[in-house]
Short mmCIF file of N, CA and C in Angstrom, two decimals:
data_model
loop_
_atom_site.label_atom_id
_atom_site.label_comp_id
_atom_site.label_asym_id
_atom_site.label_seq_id
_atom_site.Cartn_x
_atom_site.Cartn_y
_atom_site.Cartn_z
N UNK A 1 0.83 -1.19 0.00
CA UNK A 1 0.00 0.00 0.00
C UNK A 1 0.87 1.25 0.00
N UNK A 2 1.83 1.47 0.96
CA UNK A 2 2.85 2.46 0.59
C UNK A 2 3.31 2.95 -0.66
N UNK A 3 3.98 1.62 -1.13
CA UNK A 3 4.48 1.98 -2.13
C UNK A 3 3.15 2.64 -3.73
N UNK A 4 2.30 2.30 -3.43
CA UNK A 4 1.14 2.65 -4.28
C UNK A 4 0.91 4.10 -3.82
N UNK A 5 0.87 5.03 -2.56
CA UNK A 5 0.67 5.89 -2.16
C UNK A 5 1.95 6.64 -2.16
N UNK A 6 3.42 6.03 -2.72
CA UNK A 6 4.56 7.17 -2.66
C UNK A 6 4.42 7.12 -4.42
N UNK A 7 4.65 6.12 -5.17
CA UNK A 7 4.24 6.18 -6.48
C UNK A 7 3.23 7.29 -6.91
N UNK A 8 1.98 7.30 -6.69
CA UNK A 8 1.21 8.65 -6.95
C UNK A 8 1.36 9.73 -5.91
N UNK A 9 2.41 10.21 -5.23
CA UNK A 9 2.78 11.64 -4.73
C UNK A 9 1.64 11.55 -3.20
N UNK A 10 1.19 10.61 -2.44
CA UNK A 10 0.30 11.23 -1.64
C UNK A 10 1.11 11.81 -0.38
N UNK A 11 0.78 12.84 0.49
CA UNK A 11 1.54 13.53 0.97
C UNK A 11 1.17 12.83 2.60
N UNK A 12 0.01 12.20 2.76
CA UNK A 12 -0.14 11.66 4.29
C UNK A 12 -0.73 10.09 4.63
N UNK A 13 -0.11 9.72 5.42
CA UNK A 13 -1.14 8.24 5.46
C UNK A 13 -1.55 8.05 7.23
N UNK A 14 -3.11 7.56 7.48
CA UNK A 14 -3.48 7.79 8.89
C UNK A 14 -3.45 6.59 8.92
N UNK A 15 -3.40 5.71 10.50
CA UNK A 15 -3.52 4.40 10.55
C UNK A 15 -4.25 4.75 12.60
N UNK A 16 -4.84 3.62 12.74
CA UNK A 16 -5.53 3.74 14.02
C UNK A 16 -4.95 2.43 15.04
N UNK A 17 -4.03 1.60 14.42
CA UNK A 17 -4.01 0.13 14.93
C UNK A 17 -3.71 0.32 15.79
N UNK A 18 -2.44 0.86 16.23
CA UNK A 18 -2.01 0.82 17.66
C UNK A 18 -2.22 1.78 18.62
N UNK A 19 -2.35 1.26 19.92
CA UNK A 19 -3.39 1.94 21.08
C UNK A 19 -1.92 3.35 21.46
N UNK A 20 -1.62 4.05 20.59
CA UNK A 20 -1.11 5.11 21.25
C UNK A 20 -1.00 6.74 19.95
N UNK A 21 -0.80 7.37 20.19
CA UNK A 21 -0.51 8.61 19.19
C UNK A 21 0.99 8.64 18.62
N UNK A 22 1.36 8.56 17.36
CA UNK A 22 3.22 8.63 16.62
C UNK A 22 2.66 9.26 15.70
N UNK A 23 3.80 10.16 15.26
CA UNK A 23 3.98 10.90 14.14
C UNK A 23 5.08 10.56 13.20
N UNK A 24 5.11 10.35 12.42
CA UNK A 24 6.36 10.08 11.58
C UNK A 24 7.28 10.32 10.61
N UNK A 25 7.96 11.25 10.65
CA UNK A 25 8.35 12.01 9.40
C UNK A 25 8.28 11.38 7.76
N UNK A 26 8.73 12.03 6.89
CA UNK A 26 8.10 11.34 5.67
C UNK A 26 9.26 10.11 5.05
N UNK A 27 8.76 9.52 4.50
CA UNK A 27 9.33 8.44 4.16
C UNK A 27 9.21 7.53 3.11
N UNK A 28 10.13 7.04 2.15
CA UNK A 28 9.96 6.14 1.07
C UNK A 28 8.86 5.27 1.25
N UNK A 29 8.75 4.09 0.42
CA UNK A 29 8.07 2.65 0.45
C UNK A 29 8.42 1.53 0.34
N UNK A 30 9.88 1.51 0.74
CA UNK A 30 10.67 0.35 0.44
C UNK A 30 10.37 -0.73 1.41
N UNK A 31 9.81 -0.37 2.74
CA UNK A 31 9.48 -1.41 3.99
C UNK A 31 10.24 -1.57 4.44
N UNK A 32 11.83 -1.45 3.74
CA UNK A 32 12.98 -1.41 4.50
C UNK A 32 13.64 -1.74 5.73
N UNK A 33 12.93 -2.20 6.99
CA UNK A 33 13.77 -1.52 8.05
C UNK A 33 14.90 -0.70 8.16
N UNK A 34 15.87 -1.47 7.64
CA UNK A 34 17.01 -1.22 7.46
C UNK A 34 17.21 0.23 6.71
N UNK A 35 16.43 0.82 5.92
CA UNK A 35 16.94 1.82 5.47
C UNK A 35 15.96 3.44 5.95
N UNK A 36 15.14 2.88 7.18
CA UNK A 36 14.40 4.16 7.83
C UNK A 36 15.17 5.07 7.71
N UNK A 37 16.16 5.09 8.82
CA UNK A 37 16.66 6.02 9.11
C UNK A 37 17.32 6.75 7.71
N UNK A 38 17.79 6.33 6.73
CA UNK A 38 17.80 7.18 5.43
C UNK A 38 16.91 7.65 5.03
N UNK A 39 15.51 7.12 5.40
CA UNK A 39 14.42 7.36 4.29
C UNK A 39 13.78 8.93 4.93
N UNK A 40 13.83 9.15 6.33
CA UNK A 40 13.14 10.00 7.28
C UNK A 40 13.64 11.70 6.37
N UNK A 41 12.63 12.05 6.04
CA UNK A 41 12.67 13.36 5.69
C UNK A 41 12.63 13.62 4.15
N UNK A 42 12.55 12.52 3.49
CA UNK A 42 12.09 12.85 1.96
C UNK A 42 11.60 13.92 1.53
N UNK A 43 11.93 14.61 0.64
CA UNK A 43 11.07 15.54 0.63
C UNK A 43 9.84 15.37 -0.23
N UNK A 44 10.01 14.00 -1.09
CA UNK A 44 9.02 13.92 -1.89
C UNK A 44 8.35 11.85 -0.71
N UNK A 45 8.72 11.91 0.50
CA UNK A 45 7.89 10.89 0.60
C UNK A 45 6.64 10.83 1.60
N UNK A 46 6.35 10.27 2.08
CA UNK A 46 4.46 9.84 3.03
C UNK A 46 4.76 10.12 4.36
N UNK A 47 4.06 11.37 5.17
CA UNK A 47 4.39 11.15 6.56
C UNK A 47 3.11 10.37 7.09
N UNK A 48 3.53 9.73 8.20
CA UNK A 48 2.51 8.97 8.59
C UNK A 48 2.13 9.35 10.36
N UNK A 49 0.67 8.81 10.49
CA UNK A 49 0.57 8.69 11.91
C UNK A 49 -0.37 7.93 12.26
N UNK A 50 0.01 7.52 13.74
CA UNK A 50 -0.62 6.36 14.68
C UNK A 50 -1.74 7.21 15.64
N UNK A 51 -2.84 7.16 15.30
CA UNK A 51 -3.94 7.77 16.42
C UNK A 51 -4.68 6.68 16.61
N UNK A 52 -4.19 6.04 17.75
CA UNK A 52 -5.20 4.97 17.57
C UNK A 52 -5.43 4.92 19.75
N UNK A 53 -5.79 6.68 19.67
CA UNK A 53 -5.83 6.92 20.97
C UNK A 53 -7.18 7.05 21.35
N UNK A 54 -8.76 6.51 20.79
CA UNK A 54 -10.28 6.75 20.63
C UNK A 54 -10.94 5.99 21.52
N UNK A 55 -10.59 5.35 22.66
CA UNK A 55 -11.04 5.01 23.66
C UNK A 55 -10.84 3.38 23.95
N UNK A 56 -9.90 2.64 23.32
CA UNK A 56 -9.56 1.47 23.82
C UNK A 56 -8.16 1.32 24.99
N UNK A 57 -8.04 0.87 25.62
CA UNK A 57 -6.87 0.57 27.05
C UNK A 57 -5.35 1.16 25.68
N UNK A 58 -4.78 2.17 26.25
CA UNK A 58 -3.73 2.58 25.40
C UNK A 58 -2.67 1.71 26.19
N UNK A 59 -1.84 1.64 25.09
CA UNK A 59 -0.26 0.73 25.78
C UNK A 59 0.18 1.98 26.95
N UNK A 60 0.09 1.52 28.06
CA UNK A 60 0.87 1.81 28.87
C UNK A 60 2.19 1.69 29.34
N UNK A 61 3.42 1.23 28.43
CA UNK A 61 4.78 1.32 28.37
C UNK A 61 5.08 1.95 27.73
N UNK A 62 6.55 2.37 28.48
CA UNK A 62 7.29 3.27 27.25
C UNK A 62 7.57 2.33 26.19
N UNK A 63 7.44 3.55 24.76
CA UNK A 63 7.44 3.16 23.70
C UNK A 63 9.07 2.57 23.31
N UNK A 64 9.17 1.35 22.96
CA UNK A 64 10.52 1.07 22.71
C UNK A 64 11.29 0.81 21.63
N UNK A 65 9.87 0.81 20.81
CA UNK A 65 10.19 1.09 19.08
C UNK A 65 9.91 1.94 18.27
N UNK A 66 10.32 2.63 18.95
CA UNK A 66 10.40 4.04 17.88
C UNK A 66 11.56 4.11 16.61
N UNK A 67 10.30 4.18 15.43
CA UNK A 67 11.44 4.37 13.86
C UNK A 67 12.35 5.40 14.37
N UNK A 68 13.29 5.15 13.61
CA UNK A 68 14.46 6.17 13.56
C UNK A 68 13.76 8.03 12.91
N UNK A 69 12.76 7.96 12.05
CA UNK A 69 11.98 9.01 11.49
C UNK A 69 10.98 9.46 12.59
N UNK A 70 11.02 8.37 13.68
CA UNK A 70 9.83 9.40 14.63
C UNK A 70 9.73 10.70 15.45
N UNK A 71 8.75 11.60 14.90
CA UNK A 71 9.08 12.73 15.45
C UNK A 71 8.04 12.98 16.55
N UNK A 72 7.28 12.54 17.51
CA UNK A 72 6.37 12.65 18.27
C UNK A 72 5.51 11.24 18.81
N UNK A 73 5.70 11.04 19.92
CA UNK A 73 4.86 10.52 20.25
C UNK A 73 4.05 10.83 21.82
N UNK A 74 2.69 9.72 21.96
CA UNK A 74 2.39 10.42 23.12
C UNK A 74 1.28 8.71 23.54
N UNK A 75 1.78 8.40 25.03
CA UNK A 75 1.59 6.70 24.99
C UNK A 75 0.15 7.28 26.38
N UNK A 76 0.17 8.44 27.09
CA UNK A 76 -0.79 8.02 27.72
C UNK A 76 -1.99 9.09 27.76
N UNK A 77 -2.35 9.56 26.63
CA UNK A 77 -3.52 10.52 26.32
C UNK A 77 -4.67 10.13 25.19
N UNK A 78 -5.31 10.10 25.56
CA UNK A 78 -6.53 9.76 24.75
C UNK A 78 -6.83 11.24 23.78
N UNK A 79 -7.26 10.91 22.51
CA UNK A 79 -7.49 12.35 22.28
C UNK A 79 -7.94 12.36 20.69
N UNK A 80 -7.80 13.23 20.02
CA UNK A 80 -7.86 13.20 18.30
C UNK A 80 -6.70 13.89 17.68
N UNK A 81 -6.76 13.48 16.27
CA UNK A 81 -5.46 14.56 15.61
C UNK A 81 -6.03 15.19 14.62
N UNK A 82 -6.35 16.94 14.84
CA UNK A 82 -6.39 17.46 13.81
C UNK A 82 -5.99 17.73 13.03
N UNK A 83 -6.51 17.80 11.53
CA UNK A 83 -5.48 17.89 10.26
C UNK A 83 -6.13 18.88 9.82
N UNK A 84 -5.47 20.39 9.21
CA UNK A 84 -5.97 20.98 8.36
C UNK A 84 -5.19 21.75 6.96
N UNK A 85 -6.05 20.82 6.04
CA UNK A 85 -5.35 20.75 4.65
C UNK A 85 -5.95 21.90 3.88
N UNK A 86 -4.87 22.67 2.91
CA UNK A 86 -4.92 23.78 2.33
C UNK A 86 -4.48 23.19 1.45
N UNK A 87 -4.32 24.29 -0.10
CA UNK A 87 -4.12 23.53 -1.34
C UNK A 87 -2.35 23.27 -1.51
N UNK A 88 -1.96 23.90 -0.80
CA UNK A 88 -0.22 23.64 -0.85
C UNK A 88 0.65 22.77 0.47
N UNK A 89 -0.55 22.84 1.46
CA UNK A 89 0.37 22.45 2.73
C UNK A 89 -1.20 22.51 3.68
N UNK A 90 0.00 21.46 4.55
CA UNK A 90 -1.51 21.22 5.86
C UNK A 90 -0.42 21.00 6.92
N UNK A 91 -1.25 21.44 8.28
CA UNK A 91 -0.96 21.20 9.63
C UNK A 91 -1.95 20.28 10.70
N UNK A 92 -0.84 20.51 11.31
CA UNK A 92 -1.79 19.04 12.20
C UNK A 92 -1.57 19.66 13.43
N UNK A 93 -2.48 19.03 14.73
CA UNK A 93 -2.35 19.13 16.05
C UNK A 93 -3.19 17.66 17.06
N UNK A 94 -2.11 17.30 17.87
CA UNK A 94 -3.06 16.13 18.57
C UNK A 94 -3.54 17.21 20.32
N UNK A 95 -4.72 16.78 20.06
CA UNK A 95 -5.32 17.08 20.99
C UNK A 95 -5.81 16.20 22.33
N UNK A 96 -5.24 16.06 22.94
CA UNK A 96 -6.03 14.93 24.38
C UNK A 96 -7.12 15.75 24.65
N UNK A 97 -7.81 14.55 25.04
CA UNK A 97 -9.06 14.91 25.61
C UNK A 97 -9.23 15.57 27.20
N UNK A 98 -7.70 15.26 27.75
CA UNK A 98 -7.63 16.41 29.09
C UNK A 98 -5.85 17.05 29.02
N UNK A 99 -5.93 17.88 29.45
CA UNK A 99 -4.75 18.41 30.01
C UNK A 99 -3.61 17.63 29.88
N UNK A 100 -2.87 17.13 29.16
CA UNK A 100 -2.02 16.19 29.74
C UNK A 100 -0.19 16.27 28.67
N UNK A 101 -0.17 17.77 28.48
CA UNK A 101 1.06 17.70 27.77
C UNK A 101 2.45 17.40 28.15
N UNK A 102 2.81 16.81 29.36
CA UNK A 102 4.08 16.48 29.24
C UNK A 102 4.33 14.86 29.49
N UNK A 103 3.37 14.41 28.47
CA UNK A 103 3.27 12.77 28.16
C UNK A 103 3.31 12.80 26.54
N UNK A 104 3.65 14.28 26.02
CA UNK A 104 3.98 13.96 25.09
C UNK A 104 5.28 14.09 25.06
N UNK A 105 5.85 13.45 24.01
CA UNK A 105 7.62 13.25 23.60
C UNK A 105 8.27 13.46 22.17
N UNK A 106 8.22 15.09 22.41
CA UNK A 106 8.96 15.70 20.94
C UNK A 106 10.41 15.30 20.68
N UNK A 107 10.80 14.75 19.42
CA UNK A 107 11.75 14.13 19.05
C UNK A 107 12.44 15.52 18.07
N UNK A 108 11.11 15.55 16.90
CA UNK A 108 11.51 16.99 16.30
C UNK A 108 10.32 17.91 16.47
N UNK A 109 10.56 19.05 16.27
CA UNK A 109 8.82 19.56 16.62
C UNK A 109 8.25 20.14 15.11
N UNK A 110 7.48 19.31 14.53
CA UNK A 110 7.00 19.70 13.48
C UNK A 110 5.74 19.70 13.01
N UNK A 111 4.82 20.78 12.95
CA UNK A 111 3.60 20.48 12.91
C UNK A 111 2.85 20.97 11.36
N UNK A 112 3.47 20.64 10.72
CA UNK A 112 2.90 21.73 9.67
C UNK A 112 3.76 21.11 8.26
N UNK A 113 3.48 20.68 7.15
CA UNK A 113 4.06 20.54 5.68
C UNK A 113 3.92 20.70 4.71
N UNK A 114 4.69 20.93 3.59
CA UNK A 114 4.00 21.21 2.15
C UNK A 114 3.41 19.71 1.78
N UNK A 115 2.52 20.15 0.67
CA UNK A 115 1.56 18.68 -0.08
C UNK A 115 2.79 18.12 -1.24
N UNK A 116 2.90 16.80 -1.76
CA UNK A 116 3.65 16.18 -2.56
C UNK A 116 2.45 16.98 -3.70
N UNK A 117 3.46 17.06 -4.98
CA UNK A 117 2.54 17.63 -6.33
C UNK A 117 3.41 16.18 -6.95
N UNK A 118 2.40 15.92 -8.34
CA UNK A 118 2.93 14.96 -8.95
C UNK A 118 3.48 15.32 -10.38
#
């Protein structure tokens, strides 16, 4: 699926599976492991994120696999992630549903990107 979504230029991909909030800088489609940490910051590849913070038991451990491209995460807030897309660039913000910002864990602080054009 990646690679179908870096092939036609898409600029974001959301996923809900896992019980915590990650952000992920942008990145090829190779599946790579091995070559994350090269891939993090493409300028033409997919940033991705994990909100899969909507009311099921969130992992309560620290996170211990974090990609080498991860720029945010946040393991004990329930909450949503707003996205707001303009025709050149969109920003995002995760919001918990209470008070709870220093459970998040800025790696880089980036909230905001241009769109891939094809």
């Amino acid at each position: 699926m990646f690679q179908a979504l870096y092939a036609n230029h898409a600029s974001l991909f959301v996923a809900g599976h896992d019980h915590h909030y990650e952000q992920l800088g942008r990145a090829n489609a190779d599946g790579d492991p091995v070559d994350n940490g090269k891939a993090a910051m493409m300028p033409d590849g997919v940033r991705s994120f994990v909100v899969g913070t909507g009311g099921k038991a969130l992992y309560p451990n620290d996170y211990q696999k974090k990609w080498a491209f991860t720029e945010a995460y946040d393991l004990k807030s329930y909450g949503i992630l707003k996205i707001e897309l303009y025709p050149d660039s969109y920003q995002w913000e995760f919001i918990p549903t209470k008070s709870n910002t220093a459970s998040m864990k800025l790696v880089r602080d980036v909230k905001a990107d241009t769109c891939n054009r094809s």
